[in-house]
């Protein structure tokens, strides 16, 4: 039975960190529209140049563009057994488009305080090569500024700068938060909480796994 999961939550909630660990444990792909946007920007394509304009300012890229990108990705063979969506949907029209493309089994809403979000984003480091996520304070790489997984160089995302973070949080509250109600009404929403910035991410990952395994019991 396919397992189709959406991770919902503000920037800095830990969606990417949890999704990459869930991918390894559940053996279904982690689909991050943010990673796809950054790859397109890195490739320097005409589309990448358009996306950069939005992304660098902390704004959402237009729905039709991101829906097109996601729809193509979901057609790939590796999605047949399910997937973990990280960063999509982010608006009501995106959620409506997703409903037309595929069914969803679980929407996991990750609850974290604004204080943890700001602390996380201001000290987040990302691998230039493989996209793995670290944190200067809580999830340090073994070697300074070097990825444990692939040896790539770590950097600070353009949109993790404080003034851009403020804009991303504002955009989240206005455009993405209404999705909580959208999925609650459909009976798909499950809540998880991250109360301690120093907590091992595996604690939340275990919780999510126990939620999605329920249906097998
Ligand atoms: P993320 O890594 O998920 O924070 O995404 C980084 C940036 O990519 C966002 O700030 C947006 O500019 C863009 N982006 C990623 N996913 C979406 C989406 N579903 N809708 C609109 N823009 C998106």
PDB file of C-alpha atoms and ligand atoms in Angstrom:
ATOM      1  CA  UNK A   1       0.000   0.000   0.000  1.00  0.00           C
ATOM      2  CA  UNK A   2       1.481   3.372  -1.004  1.00  0.00           C
ATOM      3  CA  UNK A   3       2.271   5.795   1.804  1.00  0.00           C
ATOM      4  CA  UNK A   4       1.791   9.430   0.792  1.00  0.00           C
ATOM      5  CA  UNK A   5       2.801  11.930   3.449  1.00  0.00           C
ATOM      6  CA  UNK A   6       2.768  15.742   3.562  1.00  0.00           C
ATOM      7  CA  UNK A   7       4.925  17.506   6.169  1.00  0.00           C
ATOM      8  CA  UNK A   8       3.431  20.830   7.130  1.00  0.00           C
ATOM      9  CA  UNK A   9       5.029  23.482   9.302  1.00  0.00           C
ATOM     10  CA  UNK A  10       6.740  26.880   9.287  1.00  0.00           C
ATOM     11  CA  UNK A  11      10.222  27.411   7.855  1.00  0.00           C
ATOM     12  CA  UNK A  12      12.679  26.057  10.402  1.00  0.00           C
ATOM     13  CA  UNK A  13      10.221  23.487  11.787  1.00  0.00           C
ATOM     14  CA  UNK A  14      12.648  20.736  10.795  1.00  0.00           C
ATOM     15  CA  UNK A  15      10.705  19.433   7.772  1.00  0.00           C
ATOM     16  CA  UNK A  16      13.820  18.781   5.683  1.00  0.00           C
ATOM     17  CA  UNK A  17      15.710  17.139   8.542  1.00  0.00           C
ATOM     18  CA  UNK A  18      12.788  14.873   9.440  1.00  0.00           C
ATOM     19  CA  UNK A  19      11.932  14.091   5.808  1.00  0.00           C
ATOM     20  CA  UNK A  20      15.455  12.916   4.931  1.00  0.00           C
ATOM     21  CA  UNK A  21      15.468  10.606   7.959  1.00  0.00           C
ATOM     22  CA  UNK A  22      11.943   9.352   7.194  1.00  0.00           C
ATOM     23  CA  UNK A  23      13.063   8.611   3.646  1.00  0.00           C
ATOM     24  CA  UNK A  24      15.816   6.310   4.894  1.00  0.00           C
ATOM     25  CA  UNK A  25      13.536   4.525   7.349  1.00  0.00           C
ATOM     26  CA  UNK A  26      10.376   4.254   5.235  1.00  0.00           C
ATOM     27  CA  UNK A  27      12.181   3.773   1.889  1.00  0.00           C
ATOM     28  CA  UNK A  28      10.055   6.279  -0.001  1.00  0.00           C
ATOM     29  CA  UNK A  29      11.433   9.427  -1.700  1.00  0.00           C
ATOM     30  CA  UNK A  30      11.781  12.771   0.036  1.00  0.00           C
ATOM     31  CA  UNK A  31      10.453  15.427  -2.312  1.00  0.00           C
ATOM     32  CA  UNK A  32      11.471  18.946  -1.342  1.00  0.00           C
ATOM     33  CA  UNK A  33      10.224  21.664  -3.687  1.00  0.00           C
ATOM     34  CA  UNK A  34      12.713  24.034  -1.982  1.00  0.00           C
ATOM     35  CA  UNK A  35      15.607  21.715  -2.951  1.00  0.00           C
ATOM     36  CA  UNK A  36      14.232  21.530  -6.496  1.00  0.00           C
ATOM     37  CA  UNK A  37      14.050  25.329  -6.655  1.00  0.00           C
ATOM     38  CA  UNK A  38      17.651  25.646  -5.378  1.00  0.00           C
ATOM     39  CA  UNK A  39      18.880  23.068  -7.911  1.00  0.00           C
ATOM     40  CA  UNK A  40      17.242  24.945 -10.758  1.00  0.00           C
ATOM     41  CA  UNK A  41      18.837  28.190  -9.537  1.00  0.00           C
ATOM     42  CA  UNK A  42      22.251  26.501  -9.257  1.00  0.00           C
ATOM     43  CA  UNK A  43      21.922  25.162 -12.813  1.00  0.00           C
ATOM     44  CA  UNK A  44      21.485  28.771 -13.995  1.00  0.00           C
ATOM     45  CA  UNK A  45      18.574  27.975 -16.345  1.00  0.00           C
ATOM     46  CA  UNK A  46      16.152  30.735 -17.483  1.00  0.00           C
ATOM     47  CA  UNK A  47      13.583  29.227 -15.096  1.00  0.00           C
ATOM     48  CA  UNK A  48      16.230  29.241 -12.341  1.00  0.00           C
ATOM     49  CA  UNK A  49      16.738  32.981 -12.823  1.00  0.00           C
ATOM     50  CA  UNK A  50      13.006  33.611 -12.400  1.00  0.00           C
ATOM     51  CA  UNK A  51      12.850  31.414  -9.279  1.00  0.00           C
ATOM     52  CA  UNK A  52      15.844  33.196  -7.708  1.00  0.00           C
ATOM     53  CA  UNK A  53      13.995  36.523  -7.801  1.00  0.00           C
ATOM     54  CA  UNK A  54      11.311  35.127  -5.489  1.00  0.00           C
ATOM     55  CA  UNK A  55      13.399  32.793  -3.370  1.00  0.00           C
ATOM     56  CA  UNK A  56      16.069  35.367  -2.425  1.00  0.00           C
ATOM     57  CA  UNK A  57      13.353  37.685  -1.114  1.00  0.00           C
ATOM     58  CA  UNK A  58      11.656  34.952   0.923  1.00  0.00           C
ATOM     59  CA  UNK A  59       8.577  35.062  -1.315  1.00  0.00           C
ATOM     60  CA  UNK A  60       6.703  32.091  -2.703  1.00  0.00           C
ATOM     61  CA  UNK A  61       7.175  31.365  -6.386  1.00  0.00           C
ATOM     62  CA  UNK A  62       3.912  31.522  -8.403  1.00  0.00           C
ATOM     63  CA  UNK A  63       1.565  28.563  -7.901  1.00  0.00           C
ATOM     64  CA  UNK A  64       1.431  27.528 -11.581  1.00  0.00           C
ATOM     65  CA  UNK A  65       5.238  27.205 -11.782  1.00  0.00           C
ATOM     66  CA  UNK A  66       5.672  25.163  -8.599  1.00  0.00           C
ATOM     67  CA  UNK A  67       2.615  22.976  -9.294  1.00  0.00           C
ATOM     68  CA  UNK A  68       4.080  22.133 -12.738  1.00  0.00           C
ATOM     69  CA  UNK A  69       7.454  21.209 -11.215  1.00  0.00           C
ATOM     70  CA  UNK A  70       5.841  19.023  -8.541  1.00  0.00           C
ATOM     71  CA  UNK A  71       3.457  17.301 -10.937  1.00  0.00           C
ATOM     72  CA  UNK A  72       6.353  16.204 -13.163  1.00  0.00           C
ATOM     73  CA  UNK A  73       8.283  14.906 -10.145  1.00  0.00           C
ATOM     74  CA  UNK A  74       5.349  12.821  -8.889  1.00  0.00           C
ATOM     75  CA  UNK A  75       5.112  11.058 -12.256  1.00  0.00           C
ATOM     76  CA  UNK A  76       8.517   9.441 -11.735  1.00  0.00           C
ATOM     77  CA  UNK A  77       8.596   5.718 -11.006  1.00  0.00           C
ATOM     78  CA  UNK A  78      10.130   6.046  -7.541  1.00  0.00           C
ATOM     79  CA  UNK A  79       6.893   7.668  -6.295  1.00  0.00           C
ATOM     80  CA  UNK A  80       4.809   4.538  -6.956  1.00  0.00           C
ATOM     81  CA  UNK A  81       5.180   3.322  -3.349  1.00  0.00           C
ATOM     82  CA  UNK A  82       4.552   6.758  -1.889  1.00  0.00           C
ATOM     83  CA  UNK A  83       6.524   9.882  -0.982  1.00  0.00           C
ATOM     84  CA  UNK A  84       7.214  12.487   1.686  1.00  0.00           C
ATOM     85  CA  UNK A  85       6.379  16.012   0.540  1.00  0.00           C
ATOM     86  CA  UNK A  86       8.417  18.741   2.224  1.00  0.00           C
ATOM     87  CA  UNK A  87       7.498  22.352   1.413  1.00  0.00           C
ATOM     88  CA  UNK A  88       4.516  21.552  -0.799  1.00  0.00           C
ATOM     89  CA  UNK A  89       1.670  22.499  -0.708  1.00  0.00           C
ATOM     90  CA  UNK A  90       2.198  26.012   0.615  1.00  0.00           C
ATOM     91  CA  UNK A  91      -1.059  27.674  -0.526  1.00  0.00           C
ATOM     92  CA  UNK A  92      -4.703  26.608  -0.814  1.00  0.00           C
ATOM     93  CA  UNK A  93      -4.573  26.539  -4.662  1.00  0.00           C
ATOM     94  CA  UNK A  94      -1.516  24.233  -4.415  1.00  0.00           C
ATOM     95  CA  UNK A  95      -3.403  21.907  -2.043  1.00  0.00           C
ATOM     96  CA  UNK A  96      -6.376  21.847  -4.429  1.00  0.00           C
ATOM     97  CA  UNK A  97      -4.053  21.054  -7.342  1.00  0.00           C
ATOM     98  CA  UNK A  98      -2.414  18.267  -5.311  1.00  0.00           C
ATOM     99  CA  UNK A  99      -5.845  16.747  -4.599  1.00  0.00           C
ATOM    100  CA  UNK A 100      -6.368  16.487  -8.355  1.00  0.00           C
ATOM    101  CA  UNK A 101      -2.949  14.882  -8.938  1.00  0.00           C
ATOM    102  CA  UNK A 102      -2.922  12.307  -6.118  1.00  0.00           C
ATOM    103  CA  UNK A 103      -4.484  11.139  -2.867  1.00  0.00           C
ATOM    104  CA  UNK A 104      -2.736  11.866   0.429  1.00  0.00           C
ATOM    105  CA  UNK A 105      -2.707   9.525   3.444  1.00  0.00           C
ATOM    106  CA  UNK A 106      -1.268  11.695   6.228  1.00  0.00           C
ATOM    107  CA  UNK A 107      -0.581  15.370   6.788  1.00  0.00           C
ATOM    108  CA  UNK A 108       1.812  15.827   9.693  1.00  0.00           C
ATOM    109  CA  UNK A 109       1.749  19.308  11.186  1.00  0.00           C
ATOM    110  CA  UNK A 110       5.013  20.096  12.986  1.00  0.00           C
ATOM    111  CA  UNK A 111       4.484  22.528  15.865  1.00  0.00           C
ATOM    112  CA  UNK A 112       7.429  24.640  17.044  1.00  0.00           C
ATOM    113  CA  UNK A 113       7.694  27.996  18.797  1.00  0.00           C
ATOM    114  CA  UNK A 114       8.821  31.138  16.908  1.00  0.00           C
ATOM    115  CA  UNK A 115      11.801  31.255  19.264  1.00  0.00           C
ATOM    116  CA  UNK A 116      13.058  27.836  18.129  1.00  0.00           C
ATOM    117  CA  UNK A 117      12.458  28.745  14.466  1.00  0.00           C
ATOM    118  CA  UNK A 118      14.568  31.891  14.636  1.00  0.00           C
ATOM    119  CA  UNK A 119      17.349  30.113  16.537  1.00  0.00           C
ATOM    120  CA  UNK A 120      17.335  27.217  14.063  1.00  0.00           C
ATOM    121  CA  UNK A 121      17.361  29.312  10.900  1.00  0.00           C
ATOM    122  CA  UNK A 122      20.010  31.730  12.103  1.00  0.00           C
ATOM    123  CA  UNK A 123      22.438  28.865  12.726  1.00  0.00           C
ATOM    124  CA  UNK A 124      21.440  26.474   9.904  1.00  0.00           C
ATOM    125  CA  UNK A 125      24.100  25.174   7.517  1.00  0.00           C
ATOM    126  CA  UNK A 126      23.391  23.270   4.302  1.00  0.00           C
ATOM    127  CA  UNK A 127      25.666  21.100   2.163  1.00  0.00           C
ATOM    128  CA  UNK A 128      26.353  22.677  -1.229  1.00  0.00           C
ATOM    129  CA  UNK A 129      26.644  19.287  -2.840  1.00  0.00           C
ATOM    130  CA  UNK A 130      23.968  16.984  -1.339  1.00  0.00           C
ATOM    131  CA  UNK A 131      21.665  19.388   0.548  1.00  0.00           C
ATOM    132  CA  UNK A 132      22.123  17.715   3.970  1.00  0.00           C
ATOM    133  CA  UNK A 133      21.155  20.019   6.843  1.00  0.00           C
ATOM    134  CA  UNK A 134      23.291  20.884   9.894  1.00  0.00           C
ATOM    135  CA  UNK A 135      23.163  23.431  12.671  1.00  0.00           C
ATOM    136  CA  UNK A 136      26.050  25.391  14.187  1.00  0.00           C
ATOM    137  CA  UNK A 137      24.585  24.961  17.680  1.00  0.00           C
ATOM    138  CA  UNK A 138      22.606  21.749  17.761  1.00  0.00           C
ATOM    139  CA  UNK A 139      23.511  19.471  14.852  1.00  0.00           C
ATOM    140  CA  UNK A 140      27.189  20.135  14.250  1.00  0.00           C
ATOM    141  CA  UNK A 141      29.072  18.401  11.440  1.00  0.00           C
ATOM    142  CA  UNK A 142      32.012  16.241  12.580  1.00  0.00           C
ATOM    143  CA  UNK A 143      34.462  18.462  10.666  1.00  0.00           C
ATOM    144  CA  UNK A 144      34.012  22.224  10.626  1.00  0.00           C
ATOM    145  CA  UNK A 145      31.955  23.366   7.576  1.00  0.00           C
ATOM    146  CA  UNK A 146      32.279  19.942   5.871  1.00  0.00           C
ATOM    147  CA  UNK A 147      29.367  17.557   5.194  1.00  0.00           C
ATOM    148  CA  UNK A 148      29.545  14.260   7.145  1.00  0.00           C
ATOM    149  CA  UNK A 149      27.752  12.435   4.336  1.00  0.00           C
ATOM    150  CA  UNK A 150      29.475  13.533   1.126  1.00  0.00           C
ATOM    151  CA  UNK A 151      32.416  15.757   2.167  1.00  0.00           C
ATOM    152  CA  UNK A 152      30.843  18.787   0.408  1.00  0.00           C
ATOM    153  CA  UNK A 153      31.245  22.345   1.672  1.00  0.00           C
ATOM    154  CA  UNK A 154      28.563  23.773   4.020  1.00  0.00           C
ATOM    155  CA  UNK A 155      27.026  27.219   3.504  1.00  0.00           C
ATOM    156  CA  UNK A 156      24.291  29.516   4.846  1.00  0.00           C
ATOM    157  CA  UNK A 157      21.219  29.738   2.613  1.00  0.00           C
ATOM    158  CA  UNK A 158      20.622  33.141   1.042  1.00  0.00           C
ATOM    159  CA  UNK A 159      17.091  33.164   2.515  1.00  0.00           C
ATOM    160  CA  UNK A 160      18.249  32.291   6.061  1.00  0.00           C
ATOM    161  CA  UNK A 161      19.440  35.890   6.578  1.00  0.00           C
ATOM    162  CA  UNK A 162      17.467  37.557   9.413  1.00  0.00           C
ATOM    163  CA  UNK A 163      15.532  40.062   7.282  1.00  0.00           C
ATOM    164  CA  UNK A 164      14.505  37.353   4.799  1.00  0.00           C
ATOM    165  CA  UNK A 165      13.559  34.964   7.627  1.00  0.00           C
ATOM    166  CA  UNK A 166      11.101  37.566   8.938  1.00  0.00           C
ATOM    167  CA  UNK A 167       9.469  37.771   5.505  1.00  0.00           C
ATOM    168  CA  UNK A 168       9.279  33.970   5.179  1.00  0.00           C
ATOM    169  CA  UNK A 169       7.544  33.719   8.556  1.00  0.00           C
ATOM    170  CA  UNK A 170       5.063  36.423   7.553  1.00  0.00           C
ATOM    171  CA  UNK A 171       4.345  34.622   4.267  1.00  0.00           C
ATOM    172  CA  UNK A 172       3.906  31.331   6.157  1.00  0.00           C
ATOM    173  CA  UNK A 173       1.325  32.823   8.495  1.00  0.00           C
ATOM    174  CA  UNK A 174      -0.741  34.437   5.744  1.00  0.00           C
ATOM    175  CA  UNK A 175      -0.539  31.857   2.943  1.00  0.00           C
ATOM    176  CA  UNK A 176       0.438  28.461   4.355  1.00  0.00           C
ATOM    177  CA  UNK A 177      -1.111  28.329   7.839  1.00  0.00           C
ATOM    178  CA  UNK A 178      -4.680  28.114   6.436  1.00  0.00           C
ATOM    179  CA  UNK A 179      -3.706  24.644   5.133  1.00  0.00           C
ATOM    180  CA  UNK A 180      -3.864  23.320   8.703  1.00  0.00           C
ATOM    181  CA  UNK A 181      -7.627  23.890   8.716  1.00  0.00           C
ATOM    182  CA  UNK A 182      -7.947  22.665   5.111  1.00  0.00           C
ATOM    183  CA  UNK A 183      -6.475  19.268   6.030  1.00  0.00           C
ATOM    184  CA  UNK A 184      -8.099  19.093   9.461  1.00  0.00           C
ATOM    185  CA  UNK A 185     -11.500  19.326   7.782  1.00  0.00           C
ATOM    186  CA  UNK A 186     -10.539  16.405   5.561  1.00  0.00           C
ATOM    187  CA  UNK A 187      -9.586  14.313   8.604  1.00  0.00           C
ATOM    188  CA  UNK A 188      -5.965  13.938   7.447  1.00  0.00           C
ATOM    189  CA  UNK A 189      -4.181  16.150   9.970  1.00  0.00           C
ATOM    190  CA  UNK A 190      -1.952  14.764  12.736  1.00  0.00           C
ATOM    191  CA  UNK A 191       0.030  16.936  15.135  1.00  0.00           C
ATOM    192  CA  UNK A 192       3.606  16.500  16.382  1.00  0.00           C
ATOM    193  CA  UNK A 193       5.516  18.849  18.678  1.00  0.00           C
ATOM    194  CA  UNK A 194       9.141  19.890  18.966  1.00  0.00           C
ATOM    195  CA  UNK A 195       9.518  21.658  22.307  1.00  0.00           C
ATOM    196  CA  UNK A 196      13.266  21.529  22.853  1.00  0.00           C
ATOM    197  CA  UNK A 197      15.751  22.843  20.307  1.00  0.00           C
ATOM    198  CA  UNK A 198      18.392  20.424  21.576  1.00  0.00           C
ATOM    199  CA  UNK A 199      16.174  17.328  21.277  1.00  0.00           C
ATOM    200  CA  UNK A 200      17.416  14.556  18.995  1.00  0.00           C
ATOM    201  CA  UNK A 201      15.474  14.761  15.681  1.00  0.00           C
ATOM    202  CA  UNK A 202      14.929  10.991  15.904  1.00  0.00           C
ATOM    203  CA  UNK A 203      12.392  11.568  18.714  1.00  0.00           C
ATOM    204  CA  UNK A 204      10.017  13.382  16.328  1.00  0.00           C
ATOM    205  CA  UNK A 205      10.889  10.956  13.500  1.00  0.00           C
ATOM    206  CA  UNK A 206       9.883   8.004  15.744  1.00  0.00           C
ATOM    207  CA  UNK A 207       6.629   9.752  16.567  1.00  0.00           C
ATOM    208  CA  UNK A 208       5.818  10.315  12.887  1.00  0.00           C
ATOM    209  CA  UNK A 209       6.653   6.690  12.097  1.00  0.00           C
ATOM    210  CA  UNK A 210       4.329   5.445  14.825  1.00  0.00           C
ATOM    211  CA  UNK A 211       1.522   7.620  13.380  1.00  0.00           C
ATOM    212  CA  UNK A 212       1.924   6.344   9.811  1.00  0.00           C
ATOM    213  CA  UNK A 213       2.321   2.709  10.927  1.00  0.00           C
ATOM    214  CA  UNK A 214      -1.006   2.793  12.773  1.00  0.00           C
ATOM    215  CA  UNK A 215      -2.928   1.817   9.709  1.00  0.00           C
ATOM    216  CA  UNK A 216      -0.957  -1.429   9.422  1.00  0.00           C
ATOM    217  CA  UNK A 217      -2.012  -2.556  12.919  1.00  0.00           C
TER     218      UNK A 217
HETATM  219  P1  LIG B   1      12.150  25.867   1.355  1.00  0.00           P
HETATM  220  O1  LIG B   1      13.495  25.221   1.239  1.00  0.00           O
HETATM  221  O2  LIG B   1      11.027  24.850   1.398  1.00  0.00           O
HETATM  222  O3  LIG B   1      12.069  26.861   2.469  1.00  0.00           O
HETATM  223  O4  LIG B   1      11.923  26.678  -0.012  1.00  0.00           O
HETATM  224  C1  LIG B   1      12.801  27.707  -0.417  1.00  0.00           C
HETATM  225  C2  LIG B   1      12.098  28.674  -1.346  1.00  0.00           C
HETATM  226  O5  LIG B   1      11.666  28.005  -2.542  1.00  0.00           O
HETATM  227  C3  LIG B   1      10.833  29.296  -0.784  1.00  0.00           C
HETATM  228  O6  LIG B   1      11.085  30.417   0.033  1.00  0.00           O
HETATM  229  C4  LIG B   1      10.088  29.682  -2.074  1.00  0.00           C
HETATM  230  O7  LIG B   1      10.637  30.823  -2.677  1.00  0.00           O
HETATM  231  C5  LIG B   1      10.393  28.487  -2.964  1.00  0.00           C
HETATM  232  N1  LIG B   1       9.379  27.396  -2.777  1.00  0.00           N
HETATM  233  C6  LIG B   1       9.607  26.132  -2.336  1.00  0.00           C
HETATM  234  N2  LIG B   1       8.463  25.432  -2.289  1.00  0.00           N
HETATM  235  C7  LIG B   1       7.474  26.262  -2.700  1.00  0.00           C
HETATM  236  C8  LIG B   1       6.071  26.136  -2.859  1.00  0.00           C
HETATM  237  N3  LIG B   1       5.429  25.000  -2.592  1.00  0.00           N
HETATM  238  N4  LIG B   1       5.376  27.232  -3.315  1.00  0.00           N
HETATM  239  C9  LIG B   1       6.000  28.381  -3.623  1.00  0.00           C
HETATM  240  N5  LIG B   1       7.320  28.585  -3.470  1.00  0.00           N
HETATM  241  C10 LIG B   1       8.063  27.528  -3.020  1.00  0.00           C
END
